[in-house]
Short mmCIF file of C-alpha atoms in Angstrom, two decimals:
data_model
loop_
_atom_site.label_atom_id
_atom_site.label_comp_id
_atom_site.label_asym_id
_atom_site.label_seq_id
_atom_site.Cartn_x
_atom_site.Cartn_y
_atom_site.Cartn_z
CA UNK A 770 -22.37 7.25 5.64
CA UNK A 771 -19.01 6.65 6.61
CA UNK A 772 -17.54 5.30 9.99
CA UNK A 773 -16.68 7.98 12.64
CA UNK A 774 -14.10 6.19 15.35
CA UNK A 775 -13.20 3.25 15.40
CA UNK A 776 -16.10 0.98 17.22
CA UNK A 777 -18.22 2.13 14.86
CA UNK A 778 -15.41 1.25 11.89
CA UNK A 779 -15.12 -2.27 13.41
CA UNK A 780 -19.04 -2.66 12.92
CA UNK A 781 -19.15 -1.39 9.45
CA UNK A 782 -16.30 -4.01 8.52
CA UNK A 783 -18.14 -6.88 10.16
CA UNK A 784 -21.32 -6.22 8.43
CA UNK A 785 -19.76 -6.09 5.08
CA UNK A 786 -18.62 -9.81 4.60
CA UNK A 787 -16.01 -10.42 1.83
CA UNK A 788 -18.05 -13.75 0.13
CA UNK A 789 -16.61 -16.23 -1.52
CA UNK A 790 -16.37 -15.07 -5.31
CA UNK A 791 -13.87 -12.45 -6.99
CA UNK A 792 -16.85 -10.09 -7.36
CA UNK A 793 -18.02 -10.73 -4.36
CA UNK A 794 -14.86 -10.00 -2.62
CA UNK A 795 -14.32 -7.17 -4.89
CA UNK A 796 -17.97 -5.49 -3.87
CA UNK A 797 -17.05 -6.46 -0.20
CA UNK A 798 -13.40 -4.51 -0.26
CA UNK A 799 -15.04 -1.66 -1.96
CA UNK A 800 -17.79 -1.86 0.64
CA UNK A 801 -15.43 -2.15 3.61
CA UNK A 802 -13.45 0.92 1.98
CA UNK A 803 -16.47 3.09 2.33
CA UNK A 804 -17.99 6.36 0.54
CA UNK A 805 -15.44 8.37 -1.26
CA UNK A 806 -15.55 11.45 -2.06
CA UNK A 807 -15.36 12.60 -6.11
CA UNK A 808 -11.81 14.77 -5.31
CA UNK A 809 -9.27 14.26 -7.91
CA UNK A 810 -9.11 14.06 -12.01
CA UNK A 811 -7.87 11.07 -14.10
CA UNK A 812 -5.10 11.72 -16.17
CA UNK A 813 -2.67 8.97 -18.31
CA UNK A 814 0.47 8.89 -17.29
CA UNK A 815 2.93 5.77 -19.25
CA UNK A 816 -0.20 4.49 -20.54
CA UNK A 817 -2.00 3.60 -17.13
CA UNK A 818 -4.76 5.65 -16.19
CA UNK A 819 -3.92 7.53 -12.81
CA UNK A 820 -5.84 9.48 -10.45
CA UNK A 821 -4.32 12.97 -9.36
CA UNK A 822 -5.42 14.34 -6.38
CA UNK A 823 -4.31 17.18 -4.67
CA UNK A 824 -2.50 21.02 -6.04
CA UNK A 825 -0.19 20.01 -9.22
CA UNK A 826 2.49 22.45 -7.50
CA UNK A 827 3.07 20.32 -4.10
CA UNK A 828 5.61 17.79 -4.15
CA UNK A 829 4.48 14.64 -5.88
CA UNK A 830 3.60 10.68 -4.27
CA UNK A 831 2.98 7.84 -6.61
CA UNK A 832 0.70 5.63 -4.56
CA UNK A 833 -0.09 2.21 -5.59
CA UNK A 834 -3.26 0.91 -3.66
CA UNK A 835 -3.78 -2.09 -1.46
CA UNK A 836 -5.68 -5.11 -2.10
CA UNK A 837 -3.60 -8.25 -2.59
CA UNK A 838 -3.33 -7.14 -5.91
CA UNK A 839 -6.92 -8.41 -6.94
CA UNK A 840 -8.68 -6.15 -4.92
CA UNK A 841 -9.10 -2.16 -4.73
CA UNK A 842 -8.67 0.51 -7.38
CA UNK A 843 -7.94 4.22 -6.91
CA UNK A 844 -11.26 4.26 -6.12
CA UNK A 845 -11.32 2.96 -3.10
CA UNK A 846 -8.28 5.01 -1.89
CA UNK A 847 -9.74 8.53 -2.55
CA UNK A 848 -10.05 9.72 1.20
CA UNK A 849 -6.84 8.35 1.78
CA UNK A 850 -5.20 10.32 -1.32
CA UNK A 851 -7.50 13.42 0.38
CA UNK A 852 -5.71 13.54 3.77
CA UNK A 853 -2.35 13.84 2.13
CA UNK A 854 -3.16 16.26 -0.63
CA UNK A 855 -4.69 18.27 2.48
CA UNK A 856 -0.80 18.06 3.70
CA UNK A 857 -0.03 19.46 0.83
CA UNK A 858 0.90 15.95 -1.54
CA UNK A 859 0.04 15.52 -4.88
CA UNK A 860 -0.89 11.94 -4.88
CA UNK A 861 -1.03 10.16 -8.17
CA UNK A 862 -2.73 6.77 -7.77
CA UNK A 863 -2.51 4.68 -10.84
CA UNK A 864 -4.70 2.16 -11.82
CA UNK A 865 -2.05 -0.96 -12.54
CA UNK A 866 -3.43 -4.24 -14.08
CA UNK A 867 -4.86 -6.73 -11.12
CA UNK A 868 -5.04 -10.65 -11.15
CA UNK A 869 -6.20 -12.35 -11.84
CA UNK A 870 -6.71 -10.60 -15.67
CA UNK A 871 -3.38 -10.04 -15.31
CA UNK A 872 -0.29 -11.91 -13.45
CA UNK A 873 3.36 -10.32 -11.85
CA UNK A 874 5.11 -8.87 -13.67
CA UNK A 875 2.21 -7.02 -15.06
CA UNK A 876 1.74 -4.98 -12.37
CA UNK A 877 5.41 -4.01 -12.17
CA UNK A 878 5.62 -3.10 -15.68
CA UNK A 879 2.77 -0.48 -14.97
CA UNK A 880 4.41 0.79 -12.11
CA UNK A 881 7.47 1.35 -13.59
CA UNK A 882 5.66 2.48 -16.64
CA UNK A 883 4.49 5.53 -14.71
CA UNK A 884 8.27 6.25 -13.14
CA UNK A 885 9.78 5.99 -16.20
CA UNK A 886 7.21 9.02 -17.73
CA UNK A 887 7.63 11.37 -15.17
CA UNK A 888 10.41 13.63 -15.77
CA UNK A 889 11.09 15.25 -11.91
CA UNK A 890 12.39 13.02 -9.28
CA UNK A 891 8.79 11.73 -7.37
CA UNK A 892 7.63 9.76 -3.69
CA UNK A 893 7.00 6.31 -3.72
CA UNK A 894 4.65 4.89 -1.74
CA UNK A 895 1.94 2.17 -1.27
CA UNK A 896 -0.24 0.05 1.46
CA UNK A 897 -0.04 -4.22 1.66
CA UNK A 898 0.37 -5.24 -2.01
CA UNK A 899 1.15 -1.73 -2.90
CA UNK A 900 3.70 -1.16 -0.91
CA UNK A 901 4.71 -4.40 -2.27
CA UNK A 902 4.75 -2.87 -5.67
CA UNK A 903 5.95 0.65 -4.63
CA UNK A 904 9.21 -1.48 -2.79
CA UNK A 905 9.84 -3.77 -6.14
CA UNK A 906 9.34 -0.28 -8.44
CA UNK A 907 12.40 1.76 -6.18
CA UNK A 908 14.36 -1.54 -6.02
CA UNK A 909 14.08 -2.07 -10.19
CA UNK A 910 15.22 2.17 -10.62
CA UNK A 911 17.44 2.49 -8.04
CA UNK A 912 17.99 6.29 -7.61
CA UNK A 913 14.79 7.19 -9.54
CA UNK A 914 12.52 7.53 -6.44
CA UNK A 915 13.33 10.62 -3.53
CA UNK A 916 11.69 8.96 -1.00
CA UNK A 917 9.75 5.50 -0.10
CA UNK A 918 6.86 5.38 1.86
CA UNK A 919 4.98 2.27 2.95
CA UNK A 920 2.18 0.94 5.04
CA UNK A 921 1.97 -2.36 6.06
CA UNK A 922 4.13 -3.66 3.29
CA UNK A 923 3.21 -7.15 2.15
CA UNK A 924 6.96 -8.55 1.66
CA UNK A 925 7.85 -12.05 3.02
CA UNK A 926 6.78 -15.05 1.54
CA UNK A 927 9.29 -17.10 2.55
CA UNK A 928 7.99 -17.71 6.06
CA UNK A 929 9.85 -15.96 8.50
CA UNK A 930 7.07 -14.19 8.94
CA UNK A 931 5.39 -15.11 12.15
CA UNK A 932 2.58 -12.84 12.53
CA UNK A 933 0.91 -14.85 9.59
CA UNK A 934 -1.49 -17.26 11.22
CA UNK A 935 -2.41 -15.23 14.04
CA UNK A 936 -6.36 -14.06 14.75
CA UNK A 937 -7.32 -10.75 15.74
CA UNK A 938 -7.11 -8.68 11.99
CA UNK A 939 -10.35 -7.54 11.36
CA UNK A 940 -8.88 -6.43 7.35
CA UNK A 941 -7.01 -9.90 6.51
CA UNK A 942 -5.76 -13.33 7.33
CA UNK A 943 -3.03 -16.01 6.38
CA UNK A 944 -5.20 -18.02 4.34
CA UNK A 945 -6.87 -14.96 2.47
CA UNK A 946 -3.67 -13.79 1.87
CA UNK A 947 -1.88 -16.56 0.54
CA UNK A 948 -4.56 -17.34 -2.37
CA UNK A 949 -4.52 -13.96 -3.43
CA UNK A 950 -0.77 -14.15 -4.22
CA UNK A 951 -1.36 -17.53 -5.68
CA UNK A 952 -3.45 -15.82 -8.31
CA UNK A 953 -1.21 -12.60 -8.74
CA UNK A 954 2.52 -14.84 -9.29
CA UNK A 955 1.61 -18.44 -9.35
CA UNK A 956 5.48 -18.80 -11.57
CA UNK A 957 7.45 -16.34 -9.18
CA UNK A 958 9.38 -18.86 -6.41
CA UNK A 959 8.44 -17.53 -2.25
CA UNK A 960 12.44 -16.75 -2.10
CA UNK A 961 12.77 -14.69 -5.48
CA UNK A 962 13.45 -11.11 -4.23
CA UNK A 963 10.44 -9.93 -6.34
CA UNK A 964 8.42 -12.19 -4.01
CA UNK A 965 10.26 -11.28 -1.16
CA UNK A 966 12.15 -8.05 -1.53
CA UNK A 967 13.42 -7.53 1.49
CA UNK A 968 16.18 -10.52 -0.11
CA UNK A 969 16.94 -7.97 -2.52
CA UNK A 970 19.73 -5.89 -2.29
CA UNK A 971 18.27 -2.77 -0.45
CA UNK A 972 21.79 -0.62 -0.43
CA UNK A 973 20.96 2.57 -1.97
CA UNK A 974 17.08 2.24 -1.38
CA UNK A 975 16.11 5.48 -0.75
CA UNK A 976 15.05 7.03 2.30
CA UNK A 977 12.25 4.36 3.52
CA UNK A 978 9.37 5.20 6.37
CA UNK A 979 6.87 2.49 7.39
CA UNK A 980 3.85 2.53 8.99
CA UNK A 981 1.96 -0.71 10.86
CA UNK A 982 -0.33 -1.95 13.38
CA UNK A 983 0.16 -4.41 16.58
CA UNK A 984 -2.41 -6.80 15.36
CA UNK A 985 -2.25 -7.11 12.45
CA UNK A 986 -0.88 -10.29 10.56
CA UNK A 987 1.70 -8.79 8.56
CA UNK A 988 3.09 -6.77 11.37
CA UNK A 989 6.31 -9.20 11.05
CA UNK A 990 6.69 -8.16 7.07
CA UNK A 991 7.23 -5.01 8.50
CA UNK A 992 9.53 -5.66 11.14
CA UNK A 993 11.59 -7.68 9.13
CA UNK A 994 11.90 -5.12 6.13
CA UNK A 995 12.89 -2.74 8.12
CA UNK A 996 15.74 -4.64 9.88
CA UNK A 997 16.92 -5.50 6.83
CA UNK A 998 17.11 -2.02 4.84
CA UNK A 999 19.01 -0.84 8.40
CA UNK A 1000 21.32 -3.31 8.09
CA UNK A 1001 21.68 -2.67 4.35
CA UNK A 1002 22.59 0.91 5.39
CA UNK A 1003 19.14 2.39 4.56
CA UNK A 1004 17.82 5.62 6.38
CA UNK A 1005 14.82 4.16 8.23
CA UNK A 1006 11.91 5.47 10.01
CA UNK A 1007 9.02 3.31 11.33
CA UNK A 1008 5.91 3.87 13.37
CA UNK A 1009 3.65 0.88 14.78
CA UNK A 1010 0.45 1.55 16.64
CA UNK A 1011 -1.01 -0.63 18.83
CA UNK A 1012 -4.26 -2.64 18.08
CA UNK A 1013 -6.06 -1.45 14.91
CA UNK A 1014 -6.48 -3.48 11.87
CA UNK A 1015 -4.24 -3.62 8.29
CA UNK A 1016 -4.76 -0.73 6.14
CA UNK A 1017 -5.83 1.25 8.95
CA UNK A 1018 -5.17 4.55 7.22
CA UNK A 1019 -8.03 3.97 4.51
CA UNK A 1020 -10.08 5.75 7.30
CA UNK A 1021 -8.16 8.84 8.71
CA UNK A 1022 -11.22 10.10 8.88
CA UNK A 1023 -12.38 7.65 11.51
CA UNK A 1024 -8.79 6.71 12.80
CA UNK A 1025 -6.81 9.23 14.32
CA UNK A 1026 -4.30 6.96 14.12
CA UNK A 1027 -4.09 6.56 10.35
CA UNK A 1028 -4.81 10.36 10.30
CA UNK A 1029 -1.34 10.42 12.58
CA UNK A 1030 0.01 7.76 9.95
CA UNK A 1031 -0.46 9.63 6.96
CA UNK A 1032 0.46 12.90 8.65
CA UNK A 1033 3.99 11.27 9.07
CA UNK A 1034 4.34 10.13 5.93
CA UNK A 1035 3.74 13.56 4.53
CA UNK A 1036 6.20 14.80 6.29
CA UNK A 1037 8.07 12.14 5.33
CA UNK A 1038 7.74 13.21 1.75
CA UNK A 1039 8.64 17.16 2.42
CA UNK A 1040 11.24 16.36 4.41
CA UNK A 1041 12.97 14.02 0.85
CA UNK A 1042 11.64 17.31 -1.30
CA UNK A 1043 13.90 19.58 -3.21
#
């Protein structure tokens, strides 16, 4: 049975400890993530297996999942990918390679394997790692992408971040965080822009709307993406609700807040669409 506000969400996270192995983190994010439904059909698109979910007519949303990029799968984003194909989104979720079977710049490669095989101009989008991903795929085909989309992008390693080390984020920490990315790049330097992107050059990103919490610890990733695609002369959108947790919007179902989240990003997405 799945949450149903978000007391009862906050209880459901706490009794489903992450452990101290991969598989037991792995069982404990798929745990935390909840039942999912069976919606959607798996289809290969550029060689990675993908998840469609939602009318093949409605304008479409690549969405790479959350999970530091060890954890989480299409699988574990299925209600998400539900909300927005009720909005009327096709999502595709594809199933990129994960450390630490596989290091940066595999995932990339996938991602932009999947871009490169779909012939109408698409949505990109993605929460923590994925938007990670989803940022480093629009920045590596500039032009290819209508619209970005993000949710609590993971993108500063360098340390200006100063959200990092606070408590109070029921979904992550600093010290989680940082040994998940020191499986995914261990080669890639903190200031590279693929570590980093918002160093990357960011004119002629497309339109870009992000979505974040007040507590959570990459609430300054956000902040300070966003400053810099403004100043880069990006059109920019971004919503932050107070208190929650990161990757709020896996339960719209017991958020209205990441209902309200996703909403905007779908109309994010028909607002970019031809």
């Amino acid at each position: 049975m799945r949450p149903h506000d978000e007391a009862s969400l906050r209880a459901h996270i706490d009794a489903c400890p992450m452990g101290d192995t991969l598989s037991e983190q792995r069982e404990g994010f798929i745990a935390r993530a909840g039942v999912q439904p069976s919606t959607g059909t798996w289809t290969t698109i550029g060689g990675i297996d993908t998840l469609r979910v939602g009318a093949a007519s409605a304008p479409a949303l690549v969405w790479f999942h959350g999970g530091g990029y060890v954890l989480g799968s299409p699988d574990t984003h299925r209600v998400m990918a539900a909300h927005l194909a009720s909005r009327d989104v096709q999502v595709l979720l594809p199933a990129y390679p994960c450390a630490p079977e596989c290091t940066w710049p595999a995932p990339l490669n996938a991602a932009l394997a999947v871009l490169d095989d779909l012939d109408n101009s698409v949505a990109l989008g993605g929460d923590s790692a994925g938007g990670h991903l989803a940022l480093n795929a629009a920045l590596a085909r500039p032009g290819r992408a209508r619209a970005l989309a993000l949710i609590s992008p993971n993108t500063d390693r360098t340390g200006s971040c100063l959200t990092r080390d606070r408590d109070g984020d029921a979904m992550n920490d600093g010290a989680k965080d940082a040994a998940l990315w020191a499986m995914v790049a261990p080669e890639l330097g903190d200031d590279d822009p693929q570590a980093s992107p918002h160093l990357a050059d960011l004119r002629g990103l497309s339109p870009l709307h992000v979505e974040a919490v007040g507590t959570e610890i990459l609430l300054d990733d956000t902040l300070i993406l966003t400053r810099a695609a403004a100043a880069a002369g990006v059109q920019v959108s971004a919503h932050i609700a107070p208190g929650l947790m990161h990757m709020h919007a896996l339960w719209p179902d017991a958020l209205p807040q990441g209902a309200e989240a996703l909403d905007r990003i779908a109309r994010h997405i028909h607002a970019a669409s031809p």
